[in-house]
CSV table of C-alpha atoms and ligand atoms in Angstrom, one decimal:
chain,number,residue,atom,x,y,z
E,39,UNK,CA,99.8,93.1,134.2
E,40,UNK,CA,102.3,93.8,136.9
E,41,UNK,CA,100.9,97.2,137.7
E,42,UNK,CA,102.1,98.6,134.4
E,43,UNK,CA,100.7,98.4,130.9
E,44,UNK,CA,103.3,96.6,128.8
E,45,UNK,CA,103.7,98.0,125.3
E,46,UNK,CA,105.8,96.2,122.7
E,47,UNK,CA,107.1,98.1,119.7
E,48,UNK,CA,108.5,95.6,117.3
E,49,UNK,CA,111.5,96.6,115.1
E,50,UNK,CA,111.4,100.4,116.0
E,51,UNK,CA,114.4,101.1,113.8
E,52,UNK,CA,113.1,99.5,110.7
E,53,UNK,CA,109.3,99.8,110.8
E,54,UNK,CA,108.7,103.5,111.4
E,55,UNK,CA,107.4,105.1,108.2
E,56,UNK,CA,105.6,108.4,108.1
E,57,UNK,CA,105.8,108.9,111.9
E,58,UNK,CA,104.3,105.5,112.7
E,59,UNK,CA,106.1,105.6,116.0
E,60,UNK,CA,103.6,108.3,117.0
E,61,UNK,CA,101.1,105.4,117.5
E,62,UNK,CA,103.2,104.2,120.4
E,63,UNK,CA,103.5,107.7,121.7
E,64,UNK,CA,99.7,108.4,121.5
E,65,UNK,CA,98.8,105.1,123.1
E,66,UNK,CA,101.3,105.7,126.0
E,67,UNK,CA,100.4,109.4,126.5
E,68,UNK,CA,96.6,108.7,126.7
E,69,UNK,CA,97.4,106.0,129.3
E,70,UNK,CA,99.7,108.2,131.4
E,71,UNK,CA,97.2,111.2,131.2
E,72,UNK,CA,94.9,108.9,133.1
E,73,UNK,CA,97.6,107.8,135.6
E,74,UNK,CA,97.9,104.4,134.0
E,75,UNK,CA,101.7,103.6,134.0
E,76,UNK,CA,103.2,102.2,130.9
E,77,UNK,CA,106.4,100.4,130.1
E,78,UNK,CA,107.6,100.3,126.5
E,79,UNK,CA,109.7,97.3,125.2
E,80,UNK,CA,111.5,98.1,122.0
E,81,UNK,CA,112.2,94.8,120.4
E,82,UNK,CA,114.8,94.4,117.7
E,83,UNK,CA,115.5,91.4,115.5
E,84,UNK,CA,116.8,88.4,117.6
E,85,UNK,CA,115.7,90.0,120.9
E,86,UNK,CA,113.3,88.0,123.2
E,87,UNK,CA,109.8,89.0,124.0
E,88,UNK,CA,107.0,87.1,125.6
E,89,UNK,CA,103.9,88.3,123.7
E,90,UNK,CA,101.5,86.9,126.3
E,91,UNK,CA,103.0,89.2,128.9
E,92,UNK,CA,102.4,92.2,126.6
E,93,UNK,CA,99.2,94.3,126.6
E,94,UNK,CA,99.7,96.2,123.3
E,95,UNK,CA,101.8,95.2,120.3
E,96,UNK,CA,102.6,97.7,117.6
E,97,UNK,CA,104.0,96.8,114.2
E,98,UNK,CA,104.7,99.8,111.9
E,99,UNK,CA,105.1,100.3,108.1
E,100,UNK,CA,108.3,99.7,106.2
E,101,UNK,CA,109.5,99.7,102.6
E,102,UNK,CA,109.6,96.4,100.7
E,103,UNK,CA,113.3,96.1,101.6
E,104,UNK,CA,112.7,96.5,105.3
E,105,UNK,CA,109.8,94.2,105.2
E,106,UNK,CA,112.0,91.5,103.6
E,107,UNK,CA,114.5,92.0,106.4
E,108,UNK,CA,111.9,91.7,109.1
E,109,UNK,CA,110.0,88.7,107.6
E,110,UNK,CA,112.5,86.1,108.7
E,111,UNK,CA,112.8,87.3,112.3
E,112,UNK,CA,109.0,87.6,112.6
E,113,UNK,CA,108.4,84.2,111.1
E,114,UNK,CA,110.3,82.6,114.0
E,115,UNK,CA,107.8,84.2,116.4
E,116,UNK,CA,104.7,83.0,114.5
E,117,UNK,CA,103.6,80.3,117.0
E,118,UNK,CA,104.0,82.6,120.1
E,119,UNK,CA,102.3,85.6,118.5
E,120,UNK,CA,99.5,83.4,117.1
E,121,UNK,CA,98.8,82.0,120.7
E,122,UNK,CA,98.8,85.6,122.2
E,123,UNK,CA,96.4,86.8,119.5
E,124,UNK,CA,94.0,83.9,120.1
E,125,UNK,CA,94.1,84.8,123.8
E,126,UNK,CA,93.2,88.5,123.1
E,127,UNK,CA,96.5,90.4,122.7
E,128,UNK,CA,95.8,93.9,121.4
E,129,UNK,CA,97.7,94.5,118.2
E,130,UNK,CA,97.9,97.4,115.8
E,131,UNK,CA,99.7,96.7,112.5
E,132,UNK,CA,100.2,99.4,109.9
E,133,UNK,CA,100.8,99.1,106.2
E,134,UNK,CA,104.0,97.0,105.8
E,135,UNK,CA,103.4,95.5,109.3
E,136,UNK,CA,99.8,94.7,108.3
E,137,UNK,CA,100.9,93.0,105.1
E,138,UNK,CA,103.3,90.7,107.1
E,139,UNK,CA,100.5,89.3,109.2
E,140,UNK,CA,98.8,87.9,106.1
E,141,UNK,CA,99.7,85.0,103.8
E,142,UNK,CA,102.3,86.8,101.6
E,143,UNK,CA,103.3,90.0,99.8
E,144,UNK,CA,104.3,89.7,96.2
E,145,UNK,CA,106.5,92.7,95.4
E,146,UNK,CA,106.7,94.7,92.2
E,147,UNK,CA,109.8,92.9,91.2
E,148,UNK,CA,108.2,89.5,91.6
E,149,UNK,CA,109.7,88.6,95.0
E,150,UNK,CA,107.4,86.8,97.4
E,151,UNK,CA,107.8,88.0,101.0
E,152,UNK,CA,106.2,85.3,103.1
E,153,UNK,CA,103.8,86.5,105.8
E,154,UNK,CA,103.0,84.8,109.1
E,155,UNK,CA,99.7,83.5,107.8
E,156,UNK,CA,98.0,84.6,111.0
E,157,UNK,CA,95.2,86.3,109.1
E,158,UNK,CA,93.7,85.1,105.9
E,159,UNK,CA,94.6,87.8,103.3
E,160,UNK,CA,97.3,88.3,100.7
E,161,UNK,CA,98.9,91.3,99.1
E,162,UNK,CA,100.4,92.0,95.7
E,163,UNK,CA,102.0,95.1,94.4
E,164,UNK,CA,100.0,97.1,91.8
E,165,UNK,CA,101.4,99.2,89.0
E,166,UNK,CA,100.7,102.5,90.7
E,167,UNK,CA,101.3,103.6,94.3
E,168,UNK,CA,98.3,104.5,96.2
E,169,UNK,CA,99.1,107.8,97.9
E,170,UNK,CA,97.1,110.5,99.7
E,171,UNK,CA,94.8,111.3,102.5
E,172,UNK,CA,92.2,108.7,103.4
E,173,UNK,CA,89.0,108.6,105.4
E,174,UNK,CA,87.4,105.4,106.6
E,175,UNK,CA,84.2,104.6,108.5
E,176,UNK,CA,84.6,102.0,111.3
E,177,UNK,CA,82.3,100.4,113.7
E,178,UNK,CA,83.4,100.0,117.3
E,179,UNK,CA,80.9,98.1,119.4
E,180,UNK,CA,78.0,99.3,117.3
E,181,UNK,CA,79.1,102.9,117.2
E,182,UNK,CA,80.3,104.4,113.9
E,183,UNK,CA,83.4,106.6,113.7
E,184,UNK,CA,85.4,108.3,111.0
E,185,UNK,CA,89.1,107.7,110.9
E,186,UNK,CA,91.5,110.1,109.0
E,187,UNK,CA,94.9,109.2,107.9
E,188,UNK,CA,97.5,109.1,105.1
E,189,UNK,CA,98.3,106.2,102.8
E,190,UNK,CA,101.3,105.4,100.6
E,191,UNK,CA,101.6,101.8,99.4
E,192,UNK,CA,102.0,99.8,96.2
E,193,UNK,CA,100.7,96.6,97.8
E,194,UNK,CA,97.0,95.8,97.2
E,195,UNK,CA,95.5,93.7,99.9
E,196,UNK,CA,92.7,91.3,99.3
E,197,UNK,CA,90.8,89.8,102.3
E,198,UNK,CA,89.8,86.2,102.1
E,199,UNK,CA,87.6,85.3,105.1
E,200,UNK,CA,88.6,88.1,107.5
E,201,UNK,CA,86.7,91.2,108.4
E,202,UNK,CA,87.8,94.6,107.2
E,203,UNK,CA,88.6,97.3,109.7
E,204,UNK,CA,86.2,99.7,107.9
E,205,UNK,CA,84.9,101.1,104.7
E,206,UNK,CA,86.7,103.7,102.6
E,207,UNK,CA,85.0,107.1,102.4
E,208,UNK,CA,87.8,108.8,100.5
E,209,UNK,CA,91.1,107.4,99.2
E,210,UNK,CA,92.2,103.9,98.2
E,211,UNK,CA,92.2,101.6,101.3
E,212,UNK,CA,93.2,98.0,100.9
E,213,UNK,CA,93.4,97.9,97.1
E,214,UNK,CA,91.4,100.8,95.6
E,215,UNK,CA,88.8,98.4,94.2
E,216,UNK,CA,86.5,96.8,96.8
E,217,UNK,CA,86.0,99.8,99.1
E,218,UNK,CA,87.5,98.0,102.1
E,219,UNK,CA,90.2,99.2,104.5
E,220,UNK,CA,92.3,97.2,106.9
E,221,UNK,CA,91.5,94.0,108.6
E,222,UNK,CA,90.2,93.0,112.0
E,223,UNK,CA,90.4,89.7,113.9
E,224,UNK,CA,89.8,89.4,117.7
E,225,UNK,CA,91.9,92.3,119.2
E,226,UNK,CA,94.0,92.7,116.1
E,227,UNK,CA,93.6,95.9,114.1
E,228,UNK,CA,95.3,96.3,110.8
E,229,UNK,CA,95.3,99.4,108.6
E,230,UNK,CA,97.0,101.2,105.8
E,231,UNK,CA,96.6,104.5,107.6
E,232,UNK,CA,99.8,106.2,108.5
E,233,UNK,CA,99.5,109.8,109.7
E,234,UNK,CA,100.2,108.4,112.3
E,235,UNK,CA,96.8,106.8,112.9
E,236,UNK,CA,96.4,106.9,116.7
E,237,UNK,CA,97.2,110.6,117.4
E,238,UNK,CA,94.8,111.6,114.7
E,239,UNK,CA,92.0,109.3,115.9
E,240,UNK,CA,91.8,109.3,119.7
E,241,UNK,CA,88.5,107.2,119.7
E,242,UNK,CA,90.4,104.3,118.3
E,243,UNK,CA,93.3,104.8,120.7
E,244,UNK,CA,91.0,104.7,123.7
E,245,UNK,CA,89.3,101.6,122.3
E,246,UNK,CA,92.6,99.8,122.1
E,247,UNK,CA,93.6,100.9,125.7
E,248,UNK,CA,90.2,99.8,127.0
E,249,UNK,CA,90.5,96.4,125.2
E,250,UNK,CA,94.0,95.9,126.7
E,251,UNK,CA,92.6,96.6,130.2
E,252,UNK,CA,89.6,94.4,129.7
E,253,UNK,CA,91.8,91.5,128.6
E,254,UNK,CA,93.6,91.8,132.0
E,255,UNK,CA,90.3,91.8,133.9
E,256,UNK,CA,90.9,95.5,135.0
E,257,UNK,CA,88.3,98.3,135.0
E,258,UNK,CA,88.2,99.5,131.4
E,259,UNK,CA,85.9,102.5,131.4
E,260,UNK,CA,88.2,105.3,130.6
E,261,UNK,CA,88.0,108.8,132.0
E,262,UNK,CA,87.3,111.2,129.1
E,263,UNK,CA,90.1,113.6,128.0
E,264,UNK,CA,89.9,116.9,126.3
E,265,UNK,CA,90.2,116.0,122.7
E,266,UNK,CA,89.0,119.3,121.3
E,267,UNK,CA,92.3,120.0,119.3
E,268,UNK,CA,92.3,116.5,117.9
E,269,UNK,CA,88.6,116.8,116.9
E,270,UNK,CA,89.3,120.2,115.3
E,271,UNK,CA,92.2,118.8,113.3
E,272,UNK,CA,90.2,115.8,112.2
E,273,UNK,CA,87.2,117.9,111.1
E,274,UNK,CA,89.5,120.1,109.0
E,275,UNK,CA,91.0,117.2,107.1
E,276,UNK,CA,87.7,115.4,106.7
E,277,UNK,CA,86.2,118.6,105.3
E,278,UNK,CA,89.0,118.8,102.8
E,279,UNK,CA,88.1,115.3,101.7
E,280,UNK,CA,84.4,116.3,101.7
E,281,UNK,CA,83.4,113.5,104.0
E,282,UNK,CA,82.5,115.3,107.3
H,215,LIG,N1,106.1,98.1,101.1
H,215,LIG,C1,104.8,98.2,101.2
H,215,LIG,C2,104.0,98.7,100.0
H,215,LIG,O1,104.5,99.6,99.3
H,215,LIG,C3,104.4,98.9,102.5
H,215,LIG,C4,104.7,100.4,102.4
H,215,LIG,C5,104.3,101.1,103.7
H,215,LIG,O2,104.5,100.5,104.8
H,215,LIG,N2,104.0,102.3,103.6
H,215,LIG,O3,102.9,98.3,99.8
């Protein structure tokens, strides 16, 4: 890191469903509130980026059409992205972005959108869209947290030999069948939760910031912030889902 935390937002014009861009804003704000300077690289199809130089990569959700458009550009970056992931790049991928990291997505009209195959899972569209609020329990370094978010997807994701991000407490998660939500590998965090996820769940945001600092060998114990409003909002929605 050259004195700044380098954030990469891939395809900001196309992958930004349900306020997903808020994930970049929350990550950035929580760094800046601690006097950690951040630079945001917005990378569009065909533009160059060196993933190894990045500290945090964000891939948002998109419709089937947008995913199809992105798949080709993303495919050309597979090797580089795979190397950066192996060496600890912190990645957050939501919904459509999540699906693209796996083996493939079979859409409702029978089209196969090839994934990067960087994580071992696949997705196929179900008959019914999975829509609504969702609560998930996750484990971060042995500590359990509840995440709140919103999901809206037709794709059902099935994990092969990759860990889930967490377990569904309310809602559908990966497929509405196995009780699993998202996927996790090294510092890659995948989830169906829009909302957006990070502003609603500051514990996860801080975990990602801390992981990014740690990867650079920097002090990664973060100063606490006043999260009373975020906690209040989360309690309210968890109560509505009866999982608090
Ligand atoms: N197109 C995908 C699906 O419906 C992803 C949607 C999304 O990103 N919300 O499963």
